[in-house]
CSV table of C-alpha atoms and ligand atoms in Angstrom, one decimal:
chain,number,residue,atom,x,y,z
A,52,MET,CA,34.0,5.5,23.8
A,53,ALA,CA,30.9,5.3,26.1
A,54,ASN,CA,30.6,4.9,29.8
A,55,LEU,CA,27.7,2.6,30.5
A,56,LEU,CA,25.8,2.0,33.7
A,57,VAL,CA,23.9,-1.3,33.4
A,58,THR,CA,21.3,-1.8,36.1
A,59,GLY,CA,20.3,-5.4,36.8
A,60,GLY,CA,23.5,-6.5,35.1
A,61,ALA,CA,23.6,-9.7,37.3
A,62,GLY,CA,20.2,-10.9,36.1
A,63,PHE,CA,19.4,-13.0,33.1
A,64,ILE,CA,19.3,-10.4,30.3
A,65,GLY,CA,21.7,-8.0,32.0
A,66,VAL,CA,24.4,-10.7,32.2
A,67,ASN,CA,24.0,-11.6,28.6
A,68,PHE,CA,24.1,-7.9,27.7
A,69,VAL,CA,27.2,-7.1,29.7
A,70,ARG,CA,29.0,-10.2,28.1
A,71,TYR,CA,27.8,-9.1,24.6
A,72,TRP,CA,28.9,-5.5,25.2
A,73,ARG,CA,32.4,-6.3,26.5
A,74,ARG,CA,32.9,-8.6,23.5
A,75,SER,CA,31.6,-6.2,21.0
A,76,PHE,CA,32.8,-2.8,22.4
A,77,PRO,CA,35.9,-3.5,24.5
A,78,GLN,CA,36.8,0.2,24.5
A,79,ASP,CA,33.6,1.2,26.4
A,80,ALA,CA,33.6,1.2,30.2
A,81,VAL,CA,30.9,-0.8,32.0
A,82,VAL,CA,29.6,-0.4,35.5
A,83,VAL,CA,27.0,-2.9,36.8
A,84,LEU,CA,24.6,-1.9,39.5
A,85,ASP,CA,22.6,-4.8,41.0
A,86,ALA,CA,21.0,-5.5,44.3
A,87,LEU,CA,21.6,-9.2,43.9
A,88,THR,CA,18.0,-10.3,44.8
A,89,TYR,CA,17.2,-14.0,44.4
A,90,ALA,CA,17.3,-13.4,40.6
A,91,GLY,CA,20.8,-11.8,40.5
A,92,ASN,CA,24.0,-13.7,40.7
A,93,ALA,CA,27.4,-12.1,40.6
A,94,ALA,CA,29.0,-15.4,39.6
A,95,SER,CA,27.1,-15.2,36.3
A,96,LEU,CA,29.6,-12.5,35.4
A,97,ASP,CA,32.6,-14.7,36.2
A,98,GLY,CA,35.3,-14.3,33.6
A,99,VAL,CA,34.0,-11.0,32.3
A,100,THR,CA,36.9,-8.7,32.7
A,101,GLU,CA,37.2,-4.9,33.2
A,102,ILE,CA,33.8,-4.2,34.6
A,103,HIS,CA,33.1,-2.4,37.9
A,104,PHE,CA,30.4,-4.2,39.9
A,105,GLU,CA,28.5,-2.2,42.5
A,106,LYS,CA,26.1,-4.1,44.8
A,107,GLY,CA,23.3,-1.7,45.4
A,108,ASP,CA,19.7,-0.7,45.0
A,109,ILE,CA,18.4,1.4,42.1
A,110,ARG,CA,16.2,3.1,44.7
A,111,ASP,CA,19.3,4.5,46.5
A,112,TYR,CA,19.3,8.0,45.0
A,113,ASP,CA,22.6,9.0,46.5
A,114,LEU,CA,24.3,5.9,45.3
A,115,VAL,CA,23.0,6.4,41.8
A,116,VAL,CA,24.1,10.0,41.7
A,117,ARG,CA,27.5,9.1,43.0
A,118,LEU,CA,28.0,6.4,40.3
A,119,LEU,CA,26.8,8.7,37.5
A,120,ASP,CA,29.3,11.3,38.7
A,121,GLU,CA,32.3,9.3,39.7
A,122,ARG,CA,32.2,7.0,36.7
A,123,ALA,CA,31.3,9.8,34.3
A,124,ILE,CA,28.4,7.7,33.0
A,125,ASP,CA,26.8,8.9,29.8
A,126,THR,CA,24.6,5.9,29.1
A,127,VAL,CA,22.2,4.1,31.4
A,128,VAL,CA,20.8,0.7,30.2
A,129,HIS,CA,18.1,-0.1,32.7
A,130,PHE,CA,17.3,-3.8,33.1
A,131,ALA,CA,16.8,-4.0,36.9
A,132,ALA,CA,13.3,-5.1,37.8
A,133,GLU,CA,11.2,-7.7,39.4
A,134,SER,CA,10.4,-9.8,36.3
A,135,HIS,CA,8.3,-12.8,37.1
A,136,VAL,CA,4.6,-12.6,36.6
A,137,ASP,CA,3.7,-15.4,39.0
A,138,ARG,CA,5.5,-13.6,41.8
A,139,SER,CA,3.7,-10.4,41.0
A,140,ILE,CA,0.4,-12.2,41.4
A,141,ARG,CA,1.4,-13.6,44.8
A,142,GLY,CA,3.2,-10.4,46.1
A,143,PRO,CA,2.9,-7.2,44.0
A,144,ASP,CA,4.6,-4.8,46.5
A,145,ALA,CA,8.2,-5.6,45.4
A,146,PHE,CA,7.1,-4.9,41.8
A,147,ILE,CA,5.9,-1.4,42.6
A,148,ASP,CA,8.9,-0.7,44.8
A,149,THR,CA,11.5,-1.7,42.2
A,150,ASN,CA,9.9,-1.3,38.8
A,151,VAL,CA,8.0,2.0,39.5
A,152,VAL,CA,9.8,3.7,42.4
A,153,GLY,CA,13.2,2.3,41.4
A,154,THR,CA,12.9,3.5,37.8
A,155,HIS,CA,11.8,6.9,39.0
A,156,VAL,CA,14.8,7.2,41.3
A,157,LEU,CA,17.1,6.5,38.3
A,158,LEU,CA,15.3,9.1,36.2
A,159,LYS,CA,15.5,11.7,39.0
A,160,ALA,CA,19.2,11.0,39.5
A,161,ALA,CA,19.9,11.1,35.7
A,162,LYS,CA,18.0,14.4,35.5
A,163,ALA,CA,20.0,15.9,38.4
A,164,VAL,CA,23.4,14.9,37.0
A,165,TRP,CA,22.8,15.3,33.2
A,166,LEU,CA,20.3,18.2,33.0
A,167,ASP,CA,20.0,20.3,36.1
A,168,ARG,CA,23.7,21.3,36.1
A,169,GLY,CA,23.3,22.8,32.7
A,170,THR,CA,26.4,21.2,31.3
A,171,GLY,CA,24.7,20.1,28.1
A,172,ARG,CA,26.3,16.7,28.6
A,173,PRO,CA,25.4,14.2,25.9
A,174,HIS,CA,23.6,11.3,27.5
A,175,ARG,CA,21.1,8.4,26.9
A,176,PHE,CA,18.8,6.6,29.3
A,177,HIS,CA,17.6,3.4,27.7
A,178,HIS,CA,14.7,1.7,29.4
A,179,VAL,CA,14.2,-2.1,28.9
A,180,SER,CA,10.5,-2.9,28.9
A,181,THR,CA,8.2,-5.7,27.9
A,182,ASP,CA,5.5,-6.5,25.3
A,183,GLU,CA,3.2,-7.5,28.3
A,184,VAL,CA,2.3,-3.8,28.7
A,185,PHE,CA,0.1,-4.2,25.6
A,186,GLY,CA,-2.1,-6.9,27.2
A,187,SER,CA,-3.4,-10.0,25.6
A,188,LEU,CA,-4.1,-10.8,21.9
A,189,ALA,CA,-6.9,-12.9,20.4
A,190,SER,CA,-5.6,-15.6,17.9
A,191,ASP,CA,-6.5,-13.4,14.9
A,192,ASP,CA,-5.4,-10.0,16.2
A,193,PRO,CA,-2.5,-8.3,14.5
A,194,ALA,CA,0.8,-8.4,16.5
A,195,PHE,CA,1.7,-5.6,18.9
A,196,SER,CA,3.1,-2.5,17.3
A,197,GLU,CA,4.6,0.6,19.0
A,198,THR,CA,1.2,2.3,18.7
A,199,THR,CA,-0.8,-0.5,20.3
A,200,ARG,CA,-2.8,0.8,23.3
A,201,TYR,CA,-1.4,-0.1,26.7
A,202,GLN,CA,-3.6,-2.5,28.6
A,203,PRO,CA,-1.4,-4.3,31.2
A,204,ASN,CA,-3.1,-7.2,33.0
A,205,SER,CA,-0.8,-8.4,35.7
A,206,PRO,CA,0.7,-6.4,38.6
A,207,TYR,CA,4.1,-7.1,36.8
A,208,SER,CA,3.0,-5.6,33.5
A,209,ALA,CA,1.1,-2.7,35.2
A,210,SER,CA,4.3,-1.8,37.1
A,211,LYS,CA,6.4,-2.0,33.8
A,212,ALA,CA,3.7,0.2,32.1
A,213,ALA,CA,4.0,2.7,34.9
A,214,SER,CA,7.7,2.8,34.5
A,215,ASP,CA,7.4,3.3,30.7
A,216,HIS,CA,5.1,6.3,31.3
A,217,LEU,CA,7.6,7.8,33.7
A,218,VAL,CA,10.4,7.4,31.2
A,219,HIS,CA,8.3,9.1,28.5
A,220,ALA,CA,7.3,11.9,31.0
A,221,TYR,CA,11.0,12.7,31.8
A,222,HIS,CA,11.7,13.1,28.1
A,223,HIS,CA,8.6,15.1,27.3
A,224,THR,CA,8.7,17.4,30.4
A,225,TYR,CA,12.4,17.8,31.1
A,226,GLY,CA,14.1,16.8,27.8
A,227,LEU,CA,15.9,13.7,29.2
A,228,GLN,CA,17.3,11.8,26.2
A,229,VAL,CA,15.5,8.5,26.5
A,230,THR,CA,14.7,5.4,24.4
A,231,THR,CA,12.6,2.5,25.3
A,232,SER,CA,12.4,-1.1,24.0
A,233,ASN,CA,9.5,-3.5,24.5
A,234,CYS,CA,10.5,-7.0,23.8
A,235,SER,CA,8.9,-10.5,23.8
A,236,ASN,CA,9.9,-13.6,25.9
A,237,ASN,CA,13.6,-14.0,26.0
A,238,TYR,CA,15.4,-17.4,26.3
A,239,GLY,CA,19.0,-18.4,26.5
A,240,PRO,CA,21.8,-19.0,29.0
A,241,TYR,CA,21.7,-17.7,32.6
A,242,GLN,CA,17.9,-17.5,32.9
A,243,PHE,CA,16.7,-18.0,36.4
A,244,PRO,CA,14.9,-21.4,36.7
A,245,GLU,CA,11.5,-20.0,37.5
A,246,LYS,CA,10.6,-19.1,33.9
A,247,LEU,CA,9.1,-21.7,31.6
A,248,ILE,CA,12.1,-22.9,29.6
A,249,PRO,CA,14.8,-23.3,32.3
A,250,LEU,CA,12.3,-24.6,34.8
A,251,PHE,CA,11.1,-27.3,32.5
A,252,ILE,CA,14.6,-28.3,31.4
A,253,ILE,CA,15.7,-28.7,35.0
A,254,ASN,CA,12.5,-30.4,36.2
A,255,ALA,CA,12.9,-32.9,33.4
A,256,LEU,CA,16.5,-33.5,34.5
A,257,LEU,CA,15.4,-34.0,38.1
A,258,GLY,CA,12.4,-36.2,37.2
A,259,LYS,CA,9.9,-33.6,38.5
A,260,PRO,CA,6.5,-32.8,37.0
A,261,LEU,CA,6.3,-30.2,34.2
A,262,PRO,CA,3.5,-28.0,35.4
A,263,ILE,CA,1.5,-26.8,32.4
A,264,TYR,CA,-0.8,-23.9,33.2
A,265,GLY,CA,-4.4,-24.2,31.8
A,266,ASP,CA,-4.6,-25.9,28.5
A,267,GLY,CA,-1.1,-25.1,27.4
A,268,GLY,CA,-2.4,-23.2,24.4
A,269,ASN,CA,-1.1,-19.7,25.5
A,270,VAL,CA,1.2,-18.3,22.8
A,271,ARG,CA,4.5,-16.4,23.3
A,272,ASP,CA,6.9,-14.9,20.8
A,273,TRP,CA,10.3,-16.3,21.6
A,274,LEU,CA,13.4,-14.0,21.3
A,275,HIS,CA,16.9,-15.3,21.8
A,276,VAL,CA,18.6,-13.1,24.4
A,277,GLU,CA,21.5,-12.3,22.1
A,278,ASP,CA,19.1,-11.0,19.5
A,279,HIS,CA,17.6,-8.8,22.2
A,280,CYS,CA,21.1,-7.5,23.1
A,281,ARG,CA,21.7,-6.7,19.4
A,282,GLY,CA,18.4,-4.9,19.2
A,283,ILE,CA,19.3,-2.7,22.2
A,284,GLU,CA,22.7,-2.0,20.6
A,285,ARG,CA,21.0,-0.8,17.4
A,286,ILE,CA,18.8,1.6,19.5
A,287,LEU,CA,21.7,2.9,21.6
A,288,HIS,CA,23.8,3.6,18.5
A,289,VAL,CA,21.3,4.7,15.9
A,290,GLY,CA,17.9,4.9,17.6
A,291,ARG,CA,15.9,8.2,17.7
A,292,VAL,CA,15.7,9.8,21.1
A,293,GLY,CA,12.2,9.8,22.6
A,294,GLU,CA,11.2,6.7,20.5
A,295,CYS,CA,10.0,3.3,21.6
A,296,TYR,CA,11.0,0.2,19.6
A,297,ASN,CA,9.5,-3.3,19.7
A,298,ILE,CA,12.0,-6.2,19.6
A,299,GLY,CA,10.7,-9.6,18.7
A,300,GLY,CA,12.1,-13.0,17.7
A,301,GLY,CA,9.5,-13.8,15.1
A,302,GLU,CA,8.9,-17.2,16.7
A,303,GLU,CA,5.3,-17.4,17.9
A,304,LEU,CA,4.6,-20.7,19.5
A,305,PRO,CA,2.0,-22.2,21.9
A,306,ASN,CA,3.4,-23.3,25.2
A,307,LEU,CA,2.7,-27.0,24.4
A,308,ALA,CA,4.9,-26.8,21.3
A,309,VAL,CA,7.8,-25.3,23.3
A,310,ILE,CA,7.4,-27.9,26.0
A,311,ASP,CA,7.3,-30.8,23.5
A,312,ARG,CA,10.5,-29.4,21.9
A,313,ILE,CA,12.3,-29.2,25.3
A,314,CYS,CA,11.3,-32.8,25.9
A,315,THR,CA,12.4,-34.2,22.6
A,316,THR,CA,15.6,-32.2,22.6
A,317,LEU,CA,16.5,-33.7,26.0
A,318,ASP,CA,15.5,-37.2,24.8
A,319,ASP,CA,17.7,-36.8,21.7
A,320,ILE,CA,20.7,-35.6,23.6
A,321,PHE,CA,20.5,-38.3,26.2
A,322,ALA,CA,20.2,-40.9,23.4
A,323,VAL,CA,23.7,-40.0,22.1
A,324,ARG,CA,25.3,-39.1,25.4
A,325,PRO,CA,25.2,-42.1,27.8
A,326,ASP,CA,27.3,-40.2,30.4
A,327,LEU,CA,24.2,-38.0,31.1
A,328,ALA,CA,22.3,-41.0,32.6
A,329,LYS,CA,24.8,-41.1,35.5
A,330,GLN,CA,24.7,-37.3,35.9
A,331,PHE,CA,20.9,-37.1,36.0
A,332,PRO,CA,19.7,-40.6,37.1
A,333,SER,CA,16.2,-39.3,37.9
A,334,ALA,CA,15.5,-38.0,34.4
A,335,PRO,CA,13.1,-40.3,32.5
A,336,ALA,CA,15.5,-39.9,29.5
A,337,ALA,CA,18.2,-41.6,31.6
A,338,THR,CA,16.3,-44.9,31.2
A,339,GLY,CA,15.2,-44.2,27.6
A,340,LYS,CA,11.7,-43.0,28.6
A,341,PRO,CA,10.2,-39.9,27.0
A,342,SER,CA,10.6,-36.7,29.1
A,343,ALA,CA,7.1,-35.8,27.9
A,344,GLY,CA,5.8,-38.3,30.4
A,345,LEU,CA,6.4,-35.7,33.1
A,346,LYS,CA,3.9,-33.3,31.6
A,347,SER,CA,1.2,-32.4,34.1
A,348,TYR,CA,-1.7,-30.0,33.7
A,349,VAL,CA,-2.2,-27.7,36.6
A,350,ALA,CA,-4.6,-24.8,37.5
A,351,ASP,CA,-4.2,-21.8,35.2
A,352,ARG,CA,-2.3,-18.6,36.2
A,353,LYS,CA,-4.7,-16.0,37.4
A,354,GLY,CA,-5.5,-13.5,34.6
A,355,HIS,CA,-3.2,-15.5,32.2
A,356,ASP,CA,-2.6,-13.5,29.0
A,357,ARG,CA,-3.5,-15.7,26.1
A,358,ARG,CA,-1.2,-14.5,23.3
A,359,TYR,CA,1.7,-12.1,22.8
A,360,ALA,CA,3.2,-11.4,19.3
A,361,ILE,CA,5.5,-8.6,18.3
A,362,ASP,CA,5.6,-6.7,15.1
A,363,HIS,CA,9.2,-5.5,14.9
A,364,ALA,CA,8.9,-3.8,11.5
A,365,LYS,CA,9.9,-0.4,12.9
A,366,ILE,CA,13.3,-1.4,14.3
A,367,GLN,CA,13.8,-3.6,11.3
A,368,ARG,CA,13.1,-0.7,8.9
A,369,GLU,CA,14.7,2.2,10.8
A,370,LEU,CA,17.7,0.5,12.5
A,371,GLY,CA,18.3,-2.6,10.4
A,372,TYR,CA,17.5,-5.1,13.2
A,373,GLU,CA,16.9,-8.7,12.3
A,374,PRO,CA,16.7,-11.6,14.7
A,375,LEU,CA,19.5,-14.1,13.8
A,376,HIS,CA,18.6,-17.1,16.0
A,377,ASP,CA,16.2,-19.7,14.8
A,378,PHE,CA,14.2,-21.1,17.7
A,379,SER,CA,15.0,-24.8,17.2
A,380,ARG,CA,18.7,-24.2,17.1
A,381,GLY,CA,18.5,-21.6,19.9
A,382,LEU,CA,16.5,-24.0,22.1
A,383,HIS,CA,19.0,-26.9,21.4
A,384,GLU,CA,21.9,-24.6,22.5
A,385,THR,CA,20.0,-23.5,25.6
A,386,VAL,CA,19.2,-27.1,26.6
A,387,GLN,CA,22.9,-27.9,26.1
A,388,TRP,CA,23.9,-24.9,28.2
A,389,TYR,CA,21.8,-26.1,31.2
A,390,LEU,CA,23.2,-29.6,30.8
A,391,ASP,CA,26.7,-28.2,30.9
A,392,HIS,CA,26.1,-25.8,33.8
A,393,GLU,CA,24.6,-27.9,36.6
A,394,PRO,CA,26.7,-26.1,39.3
A,395,TRP,CA,25.3,-22.7,38.1
A,396,TRP,CA,21.6,-23.7,38.4
A,397,ARG,CA,22.1,-25.6,41.6
A,398,SER,CA,23.8,-22.6,43.2
A,399,VAL,CA,21.1,-20.1,42.2
A,400,MET,CA,18.4,-22.5,43.5
A,401,ASP,CA,20.2,-22.9,46.9
A,402,GLY,CA,19.4,-21.6,50.4
A,403,SER,CA,19.9,-17.9,49.7
A,404,TYR,CA,17.1,-18.1,47.2
A,405,ARG,CA,14.8,-19.8,49.6
A,406,ASP,CA,15.6,-17.3,52.4
A,407,TRP,CA,14.9,-14.4,50.0
A,408,LEU,CA,11.6,-16.0,49.1
A,409,ALA,CA,10.5,-16.4,52.7
A,410,LYS,CA,11.4,-12.8,53.5
A,411,ASN,CA,9.6,-11.3,50.4
A,412,TYR,CA,6.6,-13.5,49.8
A,413,ALA,CA,4.1,-14.8,52.1
A,414,PHE,CA,3.6,-18.4,50.8
B,797,NAD,P1,15.8,-11.0,36.1
B,797,NAD,O1,14.7,-11.2,37.1
B,797,NAD,O2,16.5,-12.2,35.6
B,797,NAD,O3,16.9,-10.0,36.7
B,797,NAD,C1,16.6,-8.8,37.3
B,797,NAD,C2,17.9,-8.3,37.9
B,797,NAD,O4,17.6,-7.0,38.5
B,797,NAD,C3,18.5,-9.2,39.0
B,797,NAD,O5,19.9,-9.3,38.8
B,797,NAD,C4,18.2,-8.5,40.3
B,797,NAD,O6,19.1,-8.7,41.3
B,797,NAD,C5,18.2,-7.0,39.8
B,797,NAD,N1,17.4,-6.2,40.7
B,797,NAD,C6,16.1,-6.4,41.1
B,797,NAD,N2,15.7,-5.4,41.9
B,797,NAD,C7,16.7,-4.5,42.0
B,797,NAD,C8,16.9,-3.3,42.6
B,797,NAD,N3,15.9,-2.7,43.4
B,797,NAD,N4,18.1,-2.6,42.5
B,797,NAD,C9,19.1,-3.1,41.7
B,797,NAD,N5,19.0,-4.3,41.1
B,797,NAD,C10,17.8,-5.0,41.2
B,797,NAD,O7,15.2,-10.2,34.9
B,797,NAD,P2,15.4,-10.4,33.3
B,797,NAD,O8,14.6,-11.5,32.8
B,797,NAD,O9,16.9,-10.3,33.1
B,797,NAD,O10,14.8,-9.0,32.8
B,797,NAD,C11,15.5,-7.8,32.7
B,797,NAD,C12,14.6,-6.7,32.2
B,797,NAD,O11,14.0,-7.1,31.0
B,797,NAD,C13,13.4,-6.4,33.2
B,797,NAD,O12,13.2,-5.1,33.2
B,797,NAD,C14,12.2,-7.1,32.5
B,797,NAD,O13,11.0,-6.5,32.8
B,797,NAD,C15,12.6,-7.0,31.0
B,797,NAD,N6,12.1,-8.0,30.2
B,797,NAD,C16,12.4,-9.3,30.4
B,797,NAD,C17,11.9,-10.3,29.5
B,797,NAD,C18,12.2,-11.8,29.7
B,797,NAD,O14,11.7,-12.6,28.9
B,797,NAD,N7,13.0,-12.2,30.7
B,797,NAD,C19,11.1,-9.9,28.4
B,797,NAD,C20,10.8,-8.6,28.2
B,797,NAD,C21,11.3,-7.6,29.1
B,798,DAU,O1,6.6,-11.3,27.2
B,798,DAU,C1,7.7,-10.8,27.9
B,798,DAU,C2,7.7,-11.4,29.4
B,798,DAU,O2,8.0,-12.7,29.3
B,798,DAU,C3,8.6,-10.6,30.3
B,798,DAU,O3,8.2,-9.3,30.5
B,798,DAU,C4,8.7,-11.3,31.7
B,798,DAU,O4,9.6,-10.7,32.5
B,798,DAU,C5,9.0,-12.8,31.5
B,798,DAU,O5,8.9,-13.5,32.7
B,798,DAU,C6,8.0,-13.5,30.5
B,798,DAU,O6,6.7,-13.5,31.0
B,798,DAU,P1,5.8,-14.8,30.8
B,798,DAU,O7,4.8,-14.9,31.9
B,798,DAU,O8,5.3,-14.9,29.4
B,798,DAU,O9,6.9,-16.0,31.0
B,798,DAU,P2,7.0,-17.3,31.8
B,798,DAU,O10,8.2,-18.0,31.5
B,798,DAU,O11,6.6,-17.2,33.3
B,798,DAU,O12,5.8,-18.1,31.2
B,798,DAU,C7,5.7,-18.4,29.8
B,798,DAU,C8,4.4,-19.2,29.5
B,798,DAU,O13,4.5,-20.5,30.1
B,798,DAU,C9,3.2,-18.5,30.1
B,798,DAU,O14,2.1,-18.7,29.2
B,798,DAU,C10,2.9,-19.2,31.4
B,798,DAU,C11,3.4,-20.6,31.1
B,798,DAU,N1,4.0,-21.4,32.2
B,798,DAU,C12,5.0,-20.8,32.9
B,798,DAU,C13,5.5,-21.5,34.0
B,798,DAU,C14,6.6,-20.8,34.9
B,798,DAU,C15,3.5,-22.7,32.5
B,798,DAU,O15,2.6,-23.2,31.8
B,798,DAU,N2,4.0,-23.3,33.6
B,798,DAU,C16,5.0,-22.8,34.4
B,798,DAU,O16,5.5,-23.4,35.4
């Protein structure tokens, strides 16, 4: 039996991970620590039983030490972060505060509780990172491996790279038992509608333009969030301490291909479900028009990385990881999830989100 502290457990991947873990390992105790920023939503954990939810900031050292002690935590799974590249370009400070300083506070607290008291307590600190730390690939470059040189290009990826280095340093210098995963673009249920897939599904339902950055030819490697959770599980259970593992979905696609699939998936579902026309009257699909008509080319993201691709041979070979979700089916299920959860996405896009935006970003 393990006692897990899941930071950022009210965000997209954290919620999916907590749900996955409760389902798969009901004997383990789960504590969620989340500051509930605009991206965190406690209601996303509705129906998940037997977790302890603590609203709080990973930068609060005393709180983290208290949780590690009181809850006898032996495993930290660290998701909490500012995660959206566009926001990091508009306002980098929050990214340094949470991703760099916040990760360091967690490491310091873990060291104090797990190492400095000399108890020899078995423990694990798993750090969830991103493939963006490796920079951008040309079309004919080999995919990122664990030994690819770090070359982060955005304030977001630079802050994640800094946190990766801190995690490594706490292992190398103090002997903290750490593992790190670097994964590609996740998709699936509960993703905040600022990222490409949920944003485009919802805009298409509301009849709003689908803003395609640049020429739409940027390539991402799509990973179903549940495959990501299984990858982390393999690392927690059989991964080697001190190691980094890449987790990918094996589904490299240019943005335009993803966008076209979102549009045709919506069109196909509307064609067989006439009730949706009443629910989403502004959607082109409600009147039999193609959702793709909303596609609109806009200015490119500053410093936009051209291509990400993950070589996940190491985790496959050493830990038996294999992505199980095929992108077409996974996308269809994801579109269906957003159609079925209108109250969820309306609530996360409400006033509290706008207030948070106004406070944290000057635009
Ligand atoms: P998200 O933005 O959906 O959720 C982040 C969560 O962290 C939210 O619940 C938020 O309230 C919480 N949080 C933010 N600042 C906090 C703080 N100071 N203290 C406590 N909680 C705080 O992010 P996500 O997409 O779920 O990503 C989770 C992790 O996975 C991040 O570390 C991200 O860098 C990494 N990652 C994400 C993807 C992806 O495609 N989404 C891909 C690779 C890596
Ligand atoms: O690769 C892993 C990373 O994937 C994670 O570390 C990040 O947390 C996560 O946000 C994601 O980063 P991206 O920048 O790749 O994801 P995003 O959904 O923002 O954009 C995906 C692609 O779609 C990217 O090329 C930019 C483009 N895009 C995005 C938005 C929001 C558009 O063309 N229009 C848009 O409105």
